[in-house]
Coordinates of C-alpha atoms and ligand atoms in Angstrom, one line a residue:
M22 CA 38.6 -18.8 -13.5
T23 CA 40.8 -17.2 -16.1
D24 CA 44.1 -15.6 -15.4
A25 CA 42.7 -12.2 -16.2
A26 CA 39.9 -12.7 -13.7
T27 CA 42.4 -13.4 -10.9
T28 CA 44.5 -10.2 -11.6
R29 CA 41.6 -7.8 -11.9
T30 CA 40.2 -6.2 -8.8
N31 CA 36.7 -7.4 -8.0
L32 CA 34.8 -4.3 -7.1
L33 CA 32.2 -6.3 -5.3
G34 CA 34.6 -6.8 -2.3
L35 CA 35.3 -3.1 -1.8
T36 CA 33.6 -0.7 0.6
P37 CA 32.4 2.6 -0.9
A38 CA 35.5 4.3 0.7
E39 CA 37.8 1.6 -0.9
L40 CA 36.1 2.0 -4.2
E41 CA 36.7 5.7 -4.1
A42 CA 40.4 5.2 -3.3
F43 CA 40.6 2.7 -6.2
V44 CA 39.0 5.1 -8.7
V45 CA 41.2 8.0 -7.5
G46 CA 44.2 5.6 -7.9
L47 CA 43.2 5.4 -11.6
G48 CA 43.6 9.1 -11.8
E49 CA 39.8 9.8 -11.8
K50 CA 37.6 12.1 -9.8
P51 CA 36.0 10.7 -6.6
Y52 CA 32.5 11.2 -7.9
R53 CA 33.1 8.5 -10.5
A54 CA 33.0 6.0 -7.6
R55 CA 29.5 7.3 -6.7
Q56 CA 28.4 6.7 -10.3
L57 CA 29.8 3.2 -10.2
L58 CA 28.0 2.5 -7.0
V59 CA 24.7 3.5 -8.5
W60 CA 25.2 1.1 -11.4
M61 CA 26.3 -1.7 -9.2
Y62 CA 23.9 -1.5 -6.4
K63 CA 20.8 0.3 -7.7
R64 CA 20.7 -1.3 -11.1
W65 CA 22.7 -4.5 -10.6
V66 CA 24.8 -3.7 -13.6
G67 CA 28.3 -5.2 -13.6
D68 CA 29.3 -4.7 -17.2
F69 CA 31.4 -1.5 -17.5
E70 CA 30.4 -1.0 -21.1
A71 CA 26.8 -0.5 -20.1
M72 CA 27.7 2.2 -17.6
T73 CA 27.1 4.9 -20.2
D74 CA 27.7 8.0 -18.0
L75 CA 31.3 6.9 -17.1
G76 CA 32.9 8.0 -20.3
K77 CA 34.5 5.8 -22.9
G78 CA 38.1 6.2 -21.5
L79 CA 37.2 5.2 -18.0
R80 CA 35.1 2.3 -19.1
A81 CA 38.0 0.9 -21.1
K82 CA 40.4 1.5 -18.2
L83 CA 38.0 -0.3 -15.8
A84 CA 37.6 -3.2 -18.1
E85 CA 41.4 -3.7 -18.0
V86 CA 42.0 -3.6 -14.3
A87 CA 38.6 -4.3 -12.6
E88 CA 35.5 -6.4 -12.7
V89 CA 32.2 -6.9 -11.0
R90 CA 32.3 -10.6 -10.5
P91 CA 29.7 -12.5 -8.4
P92 CA 30.2 -16.2 -7.9
E93 CA 29.6 -18.3 -11.0
I94 CA 26.4 -20.3 -11.1
V95 CA 26.9 -24.1 -11.3
S96 CA 23.1 -24.8 -11.2
E97 CA 19.9 -23.2 -10.2
H98 CA 16.9 -25.1 -8.7
A99 CA 13.3 -23.9 -8.2
S100 CA 11.1 -25.4 -5.5
G101 CA 7.4 -25.9 -5.8
D102 CA 6.9 -23.3 -3.1
G103 CA 8.9 -20.6 -4.9
T104 CA 12.1 -21.1 -3.1
R105 CA 15.2 -20.9 -5.3
K106 CA 18.6 -22.5 -4.6
W107 CA 21.8 -21.7 -6.4
L108 CA 24.9 -23.9 -6.4
L109 CA 27.8 -21.5 -6.8
R110 CA 31.4 -22.2 -7.8
A111 CA 34.0 -21.6 -5.1
G112 CA 37.1 -22.5 -7.0
R113 CA 39.0 -25.7 -7.1
S114 CA 41.0 -27.4 -4.4
D115 CA 43.4 -30.3 -5.0
G116 CA 41.8 -30.6 -8.5
R117 CA 38.3 -30.9 -7.1
E118 CA 35.5 -28.5 -7.7
Q119 CA 34.2 -26.6 -4.6
A120 CA 30.7 -25.2 -4.4
I121 CA 28.6 -23.3 -2.0
E122 CA 24.8 -22.7 -1.8
A123 CA 22.5 -19.7 -1.5
V124 CA 18.8 -19.9 -1.1
F125 CA 16.1 -17.3 -1.8
I126 CA 12.8 -17.6 0.1
P127 CA 10.0 -15.3 -1.2
E128 CA 7.3 -14.3 1.2
V129 CA 4.5 -11.8 1.0
G130 CA 6.2 -8.3 1.1
R131 CA 9.7 -9.6 1.5
G132 CA 12.4 -11.8 0.0
T133 CA 14.9 -13.4 2.2
L134 CA 18.3 -14.6 0.9
C135 CA 20.1 -17.2 3.0
I136 CA 23.9 -16.9 2.2
S137 CA 27.0 -18.9 2.9
S138 CA 30.1 -17.6 4.7
Q139 CA 32.5 -20.6 4.3
V140 CA 33.1 -23.6 2.0
G141 CA 31.9 -26.2 4.5
C142 CA 32.2 -25.8 8.2
A143 CA 34.7 -27.1 10.8
L144 CA 32.4 -27.0 13.8
D145 CA 30.8 -30.3 13.1
C146 CA 27.4 -30.0 14.8
A147 CA 25.9 -33.5 15.0
F148 CA 22.7 -32.7 13.1
C149 CA 24.1 -30.5 10.3
S150 CA 24.8 -31.5 6.7
T151 CA 27.3 -28.8 6.1
G152 CA 29.2 -29.9 9.2
A153 CA 29.2 -33.5 7.9
Q154 CA 30.9 -32.2 4.7
G155 CA 33.9 -30.8 6.6
F156 CA 35.7 -27.5 6.0
N157 CA 37.6 -26.2 3.0
R158 CA 38.1 -22.5 3.2
N159 CA 36.7 -19.1 4.2
L160 CA 34.8 -17.1 1.5
E161 CA 36.1 -13.7 0.5
T162 CA 34.1 -10.6 1.2
A163 CA 33.3 -10.4 -2.5
E164 CA 32.0 -13.9 -2.5
I165 CA 29.8 -13.3 0.5
V166 CA 28.1 -10.1 -0.8
G167 CA 28.4 -11.5 -4.4
Q168 CA 25.6 -14.0 -3.5
V169 CA 23.3 -11.1 -2.6
W170 CA 24.3 -9.2 -5.7
L171 CA 23.7 -12.2 -7.9
A172 CA 20.3 -13.0 -6.5
N173 CA 19.2 -9.4 -7.0
Q174 CA 20.4 -9.4 -10.6
R175 CA 18.9 -12.8 -11.4
L176 CA 15.5 -12.1 -9.8
G177 CA 15.1 -8.6 -11.2
S178 CA 13.1 -5.8 -9.6
G179 CA 9.5 -5.8 -8.6
P180 CA 6.8 -3.8 -10.5
G181 CA 7.6 -0.7 -8.4
G182 CA 11.3 -1.0 -8.9
E183 CA 11.7 -2.7 -5.5
R184 CA 14.6 -5.0 -4.9
A185 CA 14.1 -8.8 -4.8
V186 CA 16.3 -9.3 -1.7
T187 CA 14.9 -7.3 1.2
N188 CA 16.4 -9.5 4.0
V189 CA 19.7 -11.4 4.3
V190 CA 20.4 -14.2 6.8
L191 CA 23.8 -15.7 7.3
M192 CA 22.4 -19.1 7.8
G193 CA 23.8 -21.0 4.8
M194 CA 27.0 -23.0 4.8
G195 CA 29.6 -22.1 7.4
E196 CA 30.1 -20.4 10.7
P197 CA 30.2 -16.7 9.9
L198 CA 32.1 -15.7 13.1
A199 CA 34.8 -18.2 12.2
N200 CA 35.4 -16.0 9.1
Y201 CA 35.2 -12.7 11.0
K202 CA 37.6 -10.7 8.9
N203 CA 35.7 -11.2 5.7
V204 CA 32.2 -11.3 7.2
V205 CA 32.3 -8.0 9.0
P206 CA 33.1 -5.9 5.8
A207 CA 30.4 -7.9 4.1
L208 CA 27.9 -6.9 6.8
Q209 CA 29.0 -3.3 6.4
L210 CA 28.3 -3.4 2.7
L211 CA 24.9 -4.9 3.2
L212 CA 24.0 -2.1 5.5
D213 CA 25.6 0.8 3.6
D214 CA 23.1 3.0 1.9
R215 CA 25.5 3.5 -1.0
A216 CA 25.6 -0.3 -1.5
F217 CA 22.9 -2.9 -0.6
D218 CA 21.2 -0.4 1.8
L219 CA 19.4 -3.0 4.0
S220 CA 18.2 -2.0 7.4
R221 CA 20.0 -3.5 10.4
R222 CA 17.0 -5.4 11.4
R223 CA 16.8 -7.1 8.1
V224 CA 20.3 -8.6 8.2
T225 CA 20.7 -11.5 10.6
L226 CA 23.9 -13.3 11.5
S227 CA 23.5 -16.8 12.9
T228 CA 26.3 -18.3 15.0
S229 CA 26.8 -21.5 16.8
G230 CA 28.3 -19.5 19.7
L231 CA 31.9 -18.2 19.2
V232 CA 31.8 -16.1 22.3
P233 CA 34.9 -13.9 21.9
Q234 CA 33.7 -13.0 18.4
I235 CA 30.2 -12.1 19.7
Y236 CA 31.9 -9.5 21.9
R237 CA 33.9 -8.2 19.0
L238 CA 30.8 -8.1 16.8
A239 CA 29.1 -5.8 19.3
E240 CA 31.9 -3.3 18.7
D241 CA 32.0 -3.6 14.9
T242 CA 28.4 -3.9 13.6
N243 CA 24.8 -3.8 14.7
V244 CA 23.0 -6.5 12.7
A245 CA 20.4 -8.8 14.3
L246 CA 21.9 -11.8 16.1
A247 CA 20.6 -15.4 16.0
V248 CA 22.3 -18.0 18.2
S249 CA 22.1 -21.8 17.6
L250 CA 21.4 -23.0 21.1
H251 CA 19.7 -26.4 20.4
A252 CA 20.0 -27.6 24.0
P253 CA 19.2 -26.2 27.4
N254 CA 22.1 -27.7 29.3
D255 CA 25.8 -28.2 28.7
A256 CA 25.8 -32.0 28.8
L257 CA 23.4 -32.2 25.9
R258 CA 24.8 -29.2 24.0
N259 CA 28.3 -30.6 24.2
E260 CA 27.1 -33.5 22.2
L261 CA 25.0 -31.6 19.7
V262 CA 27.1 -28.4 19.2
P263 CA 30.7 -29.4 20.0
I264 CA 32.0 -25.8 20.3
N265 CA 30.0 -25.7 23.5
R266 CA 32.9 -27.6 25.2
R267 CA 34.9 -24.5 24.7
H268 CA 32.2 -21.8 25.2
P269 CA 29.5 -23.2 27.5
I270 CA 26.0 -22.0 27.7
A271 CA 26.4 -19.5 30.6
E272 CA 29.3 -17.7 28.8
L273 CA 27.4 -17.8 25.6
L274 CA 24.3 -16.2 27.1
A275 CA 26.3 -13.5 28.8
S276 CA 27.8 -12.6 25.5
C277 CA 24.3 -12.4 23.9
W278 CA 23.0 -10.1 26.6
H279 CA 26.1 -7.9 26.2
Y280 CA 25.5 -7.7 22.5
L281 CA 21.9 -6.5 23.0
E282 CA 23.0 -3.9 25.4
A283 CA 25.9 -2.6 23.3
Q284 CA 23.7 -2.6 20.2
N285 CA 20.5 -1.4 21.7
G286 CA 19.0 -4.4 20.0
R287 CA 15.5 -5.6 20.5
S288 CA 16.1 -9.3 21.1
V289 CA 18.3 -12.3 20.4
T290 CA 16.8 -15.1 18.5
F291 CA 17.7 -18.6 19.7
E292 CA 17.5 -21.3 17.2
Y293 CA 16.5 -24.7 18.5
V294 CA 16.5 -27.7 16.1
M295 CA 13.8 -30.2 17.1
L296 CA 15.3 -33.7 17.4
D297 CA 12.9 -36.5 18.2
G298 CA 13.5 -37.8 21.8
V299 CA 16.8 -35.9 22.1
N300 CA 16.0 -32.3 23.0
D301 CA 12.3 -32.0 22.6
R302 CA 10.8 -33.3 25.9
P303 CA 8.8 -31.3 28.4
E304 CA 11.8 -31.2 30.8
H305 CA 13.9 -29.6 28.0
A306 CA 11.3 -26.9 27.5
R307 CA 11.3 -26.2 31.2
E308 CA 15.0 -25.9 31.4
L309 CA 15.1 -23.7 28.3
A310 CA 12.4 -21.4 29.8
G311 CA 14.5 -21.2 32.9
L312 CA 17.4 -19.9 30.9
L313 CA 15.5 -17.3 28.8
A314 CA 12.4 -16.2 30.8
G315 CA 12.6 -12.5 31.6
R316 CA 15.2 -11.8 28.9
D317 CA 14.9 -10.2 25.5
A318 CA 14.9 -13.5 23.8
K319 CA 12.9 -15.2 21.1
V320 CA 13.0 -18.9 20.3
N321 CA 12.8 -20.2 16.8
L322 CA 12.0 -23.9 16.7
I323 CA 13.4 -25.6 13.6
P324 CA 12.0 -29.0 12.7
F325 CA 15.0 -31.1 12.0
N326 CA 15.6 -31.5 8.3
P327 CA 17.0 -35.0 7.6
F328 CA 19.8 -35.8 5.2
P329 CA 21.4 -39.0 4.2
G330 CA 23.6 -40.8 6.7
N331 CA 22.3 -38.9 9.8
R332 CA 21.0 -40.6 12.9
F333 CA 18.4 -38.1 14.0
R334 CA 14.7 -37.9 13.4
R335 CA 12.4 -34.9 13.2
S336 CA 10.2 -34.4 16.3
A337 CA 6.5 -35.2 16.0
P338 CA 4.4 -32.1 15.2
A339 CA 2.6 -32.5 18.5
A340 CA 5.9 -32.4 20.4
I341 CA 7.0 -29.3 18.6
E342 CA 3.7 -27.5 19.3
A343 CA 3.7 -28.5 23.0
F344 CA 7.3 -27.2 23.3
R345 CA 6.3 -23.9 21.6
D346 CA 3.2 -23.5 23.7
Y347 CA 5.0 -24.2 27.0
L348 CA 7.7 -21.6 26.2
N349 CA 5.0 -19.1 25.3
S350 CA 3.1 -19.8 28.6
R351 CA 6.3 -18.9 30.4
G352 CA 6.5 -15.6 28.5
V353 CA 9.3 -16.7 26.1
T354 CA 8.1 -15.9 22.6
A355 CA 8.5 -19.1 20.5
T356 CA 7.7 -19.7 16.9
V357 CA 8.1 -22.7 14.6
R358 CA 10.1 -22.2 11.5
R359 CA 8.2 -23.2 8.4
T360 CA 10.2 -25.6 6.3
R361 CA 10.8 -24.2 2.8
G362 CA 12.4 -25.7 -0.2
D363 CA 12.9 -29.1 1.2
D364 CA 12.0 -30.7 -2.1
I365 CA 15.2 -29.2 -3.5
D366 CA 17.3 -29.8 -0.3
A367 CA 17.3 -26.1 0.4
A368 CA 16.0 -26.2 3.9
C369 CA 18.0 -25.3 7.0
G370 CA 20.9 -27.6 7.5
Q371 CA 20.5 -29.4 4.2
L372 CA 23.0 -27.2 2.4
A373 CA 25.9 -29.4 1.4
G374 CA 27.3 -27.7 -1.6
R375 CA 30.5 -29.5 -2.7
V376 CA 33.1 -29.4 -0.1
H377 CA 36.5 -31.1 -0.2
D378 CA 37.5 -31.3 3.4
R379 CA 41.0 -29.9 3.9
T380 CA 41.1 -29.8 7.7
I381 CA 43.2 -32.5 9.3
V382 CA 40.9 -33.2 12.3
R383 CA 37.6 -31.4 12.6
L384 CA 36.5 -29.6 15.8
G385 CA 33.9 -32.1 16.9
Q386 CA 36.6 -34.7 16.7
K387 CA 38.8 -32.9 19.2
R388 CA 40.4 -29.9 17.6
F389 CA 39.9 -27.7 20.6
G390 CA 43.5 -26.6 20.9
V391 CA 43.3 -24.9 17.5
E392 CA 41.9 -21.4 17.4
V393 CA 39.1 -20.9 14.9
E394 CA 40.3 -18.1 12.6
A395 CA 39.0 -14.7 13.6
Ligands
LIG402 N1 26.9 -21.8 11.4 C1 25.8 -21.0 11.8 C2 24.9 -20.6 10.6 C3 24.6 -21.7 9.6 S1 23.5 -23.0 10.2 C4 25.0 -21.6 12.9 O1 25.2 -22.8 13.2 O2 24.2 -20.9 13.5 C5 21.9 -22.2 10.2 C6 20.9 -22.9 11.2 O3 20.5 -24.1 10.6 C7 21.5 -23.1 12.5 O4 20.6 -22.8 13.6 C8 21.7 -24.6 12.4 O5 21.9 -25.2 13.7 C9 20.5 -25.1 11.7 N2 20.6 -26.5 11.2 C10 21.8 -27.1 10.9 N3 21.5 -28.4 10.5 C11 20.1 -28.5 10.5 C12 19.2 -29.5 10.1 N4 19.6 -30.7 9.7 N5 17.9 -29.3 10.3 C13 17.4 -28.1 10.8 N6 18.3 -27.1 11.1 C14 19.6 -27.3 11.0
LIG403 FE1 28.7 -25.3 11.2 FE2 26.4 -24.1 11.8 FE3 26.4 -26.5 10.7 FE4 27.2 -26.2 13.2 S1 25.2 -25.9 12.4 S2 28.3 -27.4 11.6 S3 28.2 -24.2 13.1 S4 27.1 -24.6 9.7

């Protein structure tokens, strides 16, 4: 990062209203902001010189005080199945390079980008590679939406001019609701028709269950909600998802049903990582069905993706299918997530980036007196 880069305003972090205020602050007419938005979000152009309808004077002024700066690419990997993963620079900390990851998953008729919200994660879930790395810092709004901007720019438009990224999931590194103040403006930019213009059903926030923030989110936005449940009772969930000791299952589910009601949402998706012999038995399926039957809930079973140094094993395919079939037989819609990009370590829970842990003691190791930043 150069000195100039740190003093210029990164326009990627600004909402359309903030961008307009910025442009007016430069002594320009408000419609200039609308022109800028078209360049930035309809054409994925970030170089002011290329924005030909802005006028020479304004282009020069912008180049001095502003920039459109997505995260810098450290490396790019392409999987045999079309999945792409970017390792992106997230600054330095104590002299060490920090990096996050974003993953693009192409499917017929849609392209899903999985983005990160923090450099690492403090919540320390037992089966998660990001958690094992520890926590360094929150990403800025510009860094969060910058991942989507960069992917659209890198991947280019389809033959009919359609955008590469049609869906965004906050399922990369980090706990999005622990970075509430930067994540909510990012969600607003993703939905805003003057910016990324994604429909609310195509933006999904996944959380391990920060209950107070789920209630706040119901007031502030209306994206789709996914919740990492992973266990059907508190004893087991306390072990797998340590934040459960602060916000147990009953409270978590109450916040989910509130979210649906407040948002007029269709359903909450519950993610459930399939760990051999740990949470994948018939009695777990029965208990889970007991929690969710009759509710607007879907279950997404995620075959565990192993990473070095972890003690868990992936459930056998037959166990996963039996689990799914049982839930479906109880009227709880359950699907199995297809593993994509595992040859480049881009599958769920395999995103490690490069994190230099700056927390003193992590949550799973008893940091419950400390509030997660909201
Ligand atoms: N922090 C948020 C979002 C990031 S994790 C959350 O926990 O929901 C995205 C999803 O990947 C979560 O459901 C998470 O539990 C799951 N996951 C983490 N590690 C995994 C692994 N090793 N294999 C499969 N899924 C994993
Ligand atoms: Fe953090 Fe989510 Fe990983 Fe848990 S599963 S450690 S909340 S990123």
